[in-house]
Short mmCIF file of C-alpha atoms in Angstrom, two decimals:
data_model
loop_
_atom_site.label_atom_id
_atom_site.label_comp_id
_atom_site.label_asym_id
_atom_site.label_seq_id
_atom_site.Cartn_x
_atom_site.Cartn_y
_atom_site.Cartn_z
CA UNK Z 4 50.26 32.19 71.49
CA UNK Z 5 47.09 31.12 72.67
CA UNK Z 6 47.24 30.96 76.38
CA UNK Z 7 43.57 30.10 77.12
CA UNK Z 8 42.08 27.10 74.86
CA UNK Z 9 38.50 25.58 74.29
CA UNK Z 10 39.54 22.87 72.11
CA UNK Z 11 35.82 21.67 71.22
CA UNK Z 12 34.66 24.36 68.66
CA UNK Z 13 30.81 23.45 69.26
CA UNK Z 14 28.96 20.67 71.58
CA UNK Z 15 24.90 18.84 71.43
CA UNK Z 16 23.46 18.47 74.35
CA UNK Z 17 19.37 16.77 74.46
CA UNK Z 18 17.54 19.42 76.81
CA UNK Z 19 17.59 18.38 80.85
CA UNK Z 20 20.88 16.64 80.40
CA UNK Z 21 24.08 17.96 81.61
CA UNK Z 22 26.27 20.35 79.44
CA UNK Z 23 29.85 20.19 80.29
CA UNK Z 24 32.79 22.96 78.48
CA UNK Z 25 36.17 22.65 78.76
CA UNK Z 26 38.52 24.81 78.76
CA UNK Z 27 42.68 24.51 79.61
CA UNK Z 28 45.04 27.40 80.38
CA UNK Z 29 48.68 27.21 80.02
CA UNK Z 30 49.83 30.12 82.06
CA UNK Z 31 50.29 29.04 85.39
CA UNK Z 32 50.22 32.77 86.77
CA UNK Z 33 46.20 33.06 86.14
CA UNK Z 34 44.19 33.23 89.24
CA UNK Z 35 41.17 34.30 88.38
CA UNK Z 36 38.65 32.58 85.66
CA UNK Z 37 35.38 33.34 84.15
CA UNK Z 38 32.84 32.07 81.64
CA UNK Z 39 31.21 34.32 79.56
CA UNK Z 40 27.84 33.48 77.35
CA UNK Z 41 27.27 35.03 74.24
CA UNK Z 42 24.64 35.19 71.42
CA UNK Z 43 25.34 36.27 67.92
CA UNK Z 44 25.77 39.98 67.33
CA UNK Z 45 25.38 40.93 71.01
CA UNK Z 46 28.12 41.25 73.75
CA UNK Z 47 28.82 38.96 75.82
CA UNK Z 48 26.89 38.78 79.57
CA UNK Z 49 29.04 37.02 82.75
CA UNK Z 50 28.11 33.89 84.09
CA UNK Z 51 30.00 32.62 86.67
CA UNK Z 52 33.51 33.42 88.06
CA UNK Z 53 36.16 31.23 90.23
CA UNK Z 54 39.37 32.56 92.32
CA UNK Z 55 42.15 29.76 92.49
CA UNK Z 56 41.76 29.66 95.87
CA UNK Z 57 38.85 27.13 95.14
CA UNK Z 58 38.30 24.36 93.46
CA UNK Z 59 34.61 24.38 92.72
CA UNK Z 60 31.66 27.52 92.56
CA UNK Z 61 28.36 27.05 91.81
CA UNK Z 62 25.37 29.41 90.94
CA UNK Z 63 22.12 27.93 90.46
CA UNK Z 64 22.37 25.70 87.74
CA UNK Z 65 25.93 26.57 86.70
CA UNK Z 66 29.07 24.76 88.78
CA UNK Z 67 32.18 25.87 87.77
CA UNK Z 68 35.29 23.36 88.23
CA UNK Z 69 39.22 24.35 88.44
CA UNK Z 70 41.51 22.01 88.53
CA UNK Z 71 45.05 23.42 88.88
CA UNK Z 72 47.35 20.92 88.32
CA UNK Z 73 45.92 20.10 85.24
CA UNK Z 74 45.46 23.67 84.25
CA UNK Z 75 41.87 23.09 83.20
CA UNK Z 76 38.42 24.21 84.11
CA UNK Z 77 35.01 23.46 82.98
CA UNK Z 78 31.53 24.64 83.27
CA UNK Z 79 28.65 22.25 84.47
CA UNK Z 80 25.05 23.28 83.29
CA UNK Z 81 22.41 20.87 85.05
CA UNK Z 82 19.90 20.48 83.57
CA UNK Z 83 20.46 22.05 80.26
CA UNK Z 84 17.44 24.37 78.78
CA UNK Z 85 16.90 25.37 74.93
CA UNK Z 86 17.35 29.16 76.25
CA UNK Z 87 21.38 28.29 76.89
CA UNK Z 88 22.05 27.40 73.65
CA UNK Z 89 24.71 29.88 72.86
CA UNK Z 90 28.67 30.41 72.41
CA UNK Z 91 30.08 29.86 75.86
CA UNK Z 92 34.04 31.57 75.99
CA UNK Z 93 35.67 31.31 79.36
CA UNK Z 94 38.57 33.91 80.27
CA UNK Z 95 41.43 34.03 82.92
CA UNK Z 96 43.33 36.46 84.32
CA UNK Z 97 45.96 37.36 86.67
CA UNK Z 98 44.60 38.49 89.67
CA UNK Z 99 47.35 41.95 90.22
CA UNK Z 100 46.73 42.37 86.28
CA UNK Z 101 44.35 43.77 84.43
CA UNK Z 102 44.63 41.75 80.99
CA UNK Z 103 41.64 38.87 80.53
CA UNK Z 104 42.68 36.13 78.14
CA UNK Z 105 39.70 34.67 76.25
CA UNK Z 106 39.43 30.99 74.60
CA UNK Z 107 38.04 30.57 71.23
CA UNK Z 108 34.36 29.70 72.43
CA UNK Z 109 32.37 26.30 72.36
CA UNK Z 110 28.79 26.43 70.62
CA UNK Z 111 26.38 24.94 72.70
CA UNK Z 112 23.14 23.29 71.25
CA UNK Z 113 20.57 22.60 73.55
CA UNK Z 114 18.30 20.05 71.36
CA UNK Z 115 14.39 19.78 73.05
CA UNK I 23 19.83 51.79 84.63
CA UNK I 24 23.71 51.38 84.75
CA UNK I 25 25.30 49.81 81.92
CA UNK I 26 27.64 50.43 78.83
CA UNK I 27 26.46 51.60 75.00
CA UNK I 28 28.44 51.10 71.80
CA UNK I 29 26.92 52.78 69.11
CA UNK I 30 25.64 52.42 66.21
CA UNK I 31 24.93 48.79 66.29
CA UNK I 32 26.29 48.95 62.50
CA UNK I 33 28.11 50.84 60.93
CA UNK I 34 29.58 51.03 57.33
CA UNK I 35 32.63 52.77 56.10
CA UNK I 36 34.66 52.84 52.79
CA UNK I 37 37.86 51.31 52.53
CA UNK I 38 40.97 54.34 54.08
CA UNK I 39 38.06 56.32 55.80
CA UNK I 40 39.28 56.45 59.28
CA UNK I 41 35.91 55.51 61.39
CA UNK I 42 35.22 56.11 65.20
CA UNK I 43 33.35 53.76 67.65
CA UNK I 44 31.76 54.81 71.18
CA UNK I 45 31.60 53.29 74.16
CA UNK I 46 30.13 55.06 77.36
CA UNK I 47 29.94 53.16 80.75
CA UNK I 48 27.69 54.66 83.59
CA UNK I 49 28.60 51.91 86.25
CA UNK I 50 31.56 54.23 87.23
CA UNK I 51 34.11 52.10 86.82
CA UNK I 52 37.58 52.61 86.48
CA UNK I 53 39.02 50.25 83.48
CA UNK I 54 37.64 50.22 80.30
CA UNK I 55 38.38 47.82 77.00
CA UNK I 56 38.21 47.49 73.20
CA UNK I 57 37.93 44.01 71.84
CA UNK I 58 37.52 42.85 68.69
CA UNK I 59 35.85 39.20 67.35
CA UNK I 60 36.38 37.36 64.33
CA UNK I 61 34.52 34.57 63.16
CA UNK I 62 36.06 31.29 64.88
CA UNK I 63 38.24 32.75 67.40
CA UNK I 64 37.70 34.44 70.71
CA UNK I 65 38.01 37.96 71.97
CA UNK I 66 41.45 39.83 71.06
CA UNK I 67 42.56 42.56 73.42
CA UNK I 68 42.82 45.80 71.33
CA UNK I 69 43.67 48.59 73.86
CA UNK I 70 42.69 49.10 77.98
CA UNK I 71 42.56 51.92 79.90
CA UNK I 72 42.76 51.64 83.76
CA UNK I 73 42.08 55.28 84.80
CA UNK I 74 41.51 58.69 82.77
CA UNK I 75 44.23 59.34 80.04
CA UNK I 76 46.01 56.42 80.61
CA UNK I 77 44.85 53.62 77.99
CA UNK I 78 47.91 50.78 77.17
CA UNK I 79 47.77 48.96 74.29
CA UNK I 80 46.43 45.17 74.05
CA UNK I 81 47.73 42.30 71.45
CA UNK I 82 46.58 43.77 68.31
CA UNK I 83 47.11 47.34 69.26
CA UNK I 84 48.14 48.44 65.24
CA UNK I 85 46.06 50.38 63.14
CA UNK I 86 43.72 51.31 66.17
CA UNK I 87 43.59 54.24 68.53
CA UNK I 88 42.01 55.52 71.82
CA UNK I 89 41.64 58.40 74.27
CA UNK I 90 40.20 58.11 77.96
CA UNK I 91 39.53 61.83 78.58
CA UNK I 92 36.15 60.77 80.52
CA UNK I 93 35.81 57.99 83.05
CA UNK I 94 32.50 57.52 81.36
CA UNK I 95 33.85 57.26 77.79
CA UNK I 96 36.55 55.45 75.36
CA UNK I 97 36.11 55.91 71.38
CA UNK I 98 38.04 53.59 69.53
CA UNK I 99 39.35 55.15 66.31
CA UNK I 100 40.04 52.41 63.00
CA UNK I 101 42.32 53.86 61.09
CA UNK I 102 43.15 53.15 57.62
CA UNK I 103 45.80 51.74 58.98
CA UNK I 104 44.05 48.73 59.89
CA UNK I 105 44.41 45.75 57.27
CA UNK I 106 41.48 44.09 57.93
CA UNK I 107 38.99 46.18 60.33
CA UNK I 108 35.80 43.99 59.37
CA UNK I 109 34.96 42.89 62.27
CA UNK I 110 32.87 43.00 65.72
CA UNK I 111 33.84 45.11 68.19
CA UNK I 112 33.39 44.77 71.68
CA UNK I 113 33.60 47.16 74.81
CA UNK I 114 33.89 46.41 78.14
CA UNK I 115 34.48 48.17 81.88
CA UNK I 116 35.74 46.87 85.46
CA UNK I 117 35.38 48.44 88.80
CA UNK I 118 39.20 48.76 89.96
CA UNK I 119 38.76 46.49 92.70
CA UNK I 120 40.58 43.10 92.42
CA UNK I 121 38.24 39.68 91.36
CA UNK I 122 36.43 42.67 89.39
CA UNK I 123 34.24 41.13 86.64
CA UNK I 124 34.38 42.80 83.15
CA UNK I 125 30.93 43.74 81.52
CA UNK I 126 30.14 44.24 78.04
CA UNK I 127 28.50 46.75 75.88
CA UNK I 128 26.23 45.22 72.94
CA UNK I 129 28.96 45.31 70.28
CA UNK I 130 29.18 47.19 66.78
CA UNK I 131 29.77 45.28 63.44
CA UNK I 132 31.94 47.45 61.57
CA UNK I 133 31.80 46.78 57.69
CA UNK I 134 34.05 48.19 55.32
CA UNK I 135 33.32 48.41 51.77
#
């Protein structure tokens, strides 16, 4: 059973618009969420984290959202560049564990 | 520079030729993981390890197996076991502390013929 879901499999964005991913969660015990980019045959690098203790995180250009009651989070790019075209795959976890659970991905085009 | 290996990149193997993968980590940390990815669907946990010769197995644990007799290093065996082993295979390592992030190695696409 899948307990971490993207449920859009790929996602156009025009280049300096904003690229939002979504991903929802169904187990209520994770704590602790990531996303992950990753290009084709190579592994993939971390981009941003958030604990559940907050609701928002932001790194440059990347702002991460968590929404708890909803079980959902989803990763802000502003603006978007050609370079972040990629598969984006976000991952939870509970915090005392140390099992990630990874969605399915969402393929991002950046269009110039 | 710290980081983790997988080697080779690619690697080819006749069908019921057991085939082993490395992964060597020298960030020093303490858990290590084998993933595998299929086209179309995310990263499935084969087998973690969360200190020297202890590894556990992960969701799709059959037809694989792993030693930890290094911190530094966790070969991932594909037996012929495995019903379908095409695939790529990811490693990855975590310091122990909590809110630790995992990092990858570069992968190997393991074809077999």
């Amino acid at each position: 059973d899948q307990q971490v879901k993207q449920n859009s499999p790929s996602l156009s964005v025009q280049e300096g618009r904003i690229s939002i991913l979504n991903c929802d969660y169904t187990n209520s015990m994770f704590d602790y969420f990531l996303w992950y980019k990753k290009y084709p045959a190579e592994g993939p690098t971390f981009l941003i984290s958030i604990s559940s203790i907050k609701d928002k995180n932001e790194d440059g250009r990347f702002t991460v959202f968590l929404n708890k009651s909803a079980k959902h989070l989803s990763l802000h790019i502003v603006p978007s560049q050609p370079g972040d075209s990629a598969v984006y795959f976000c991952a939870a976890s509970v915090n005392t564990g140390n099992q990630f659970y990874f969605g399915t991905g969402t393929s991002l085009t950046v269009i110039p | 520079d710290g980081g983790i290996t997988q080697s080779p990149k690619y690697l080819f193997r006749k069908e019921g030729q057991n085939v082993t993968l490395s992964c060597e980590q020298n960030l020093n940390h303490d858990a290590m993981y084998w993933y595998r990815q299929d086209p179309g669907q995310g990263l499935r946990l084969i087998y973690y390890s969360q200190i020297v010769n202890d590894f556990q197995k992960g969701d799709i644990a059959e037809g694989y197996s792993v030693s930890r007799e290094k911190k530094e290093s966790f070969p991932l065996t594909v037996t012929s076991a495995q019903k379908n082993p095409t695939a790529f295979y990811l490693c990855a390592s975590r310091a122990g502390s909590l809110l630790g992030t995992q990092y990858f190695g570069p992968g190997t696409r393991l074809t077999v013929l």
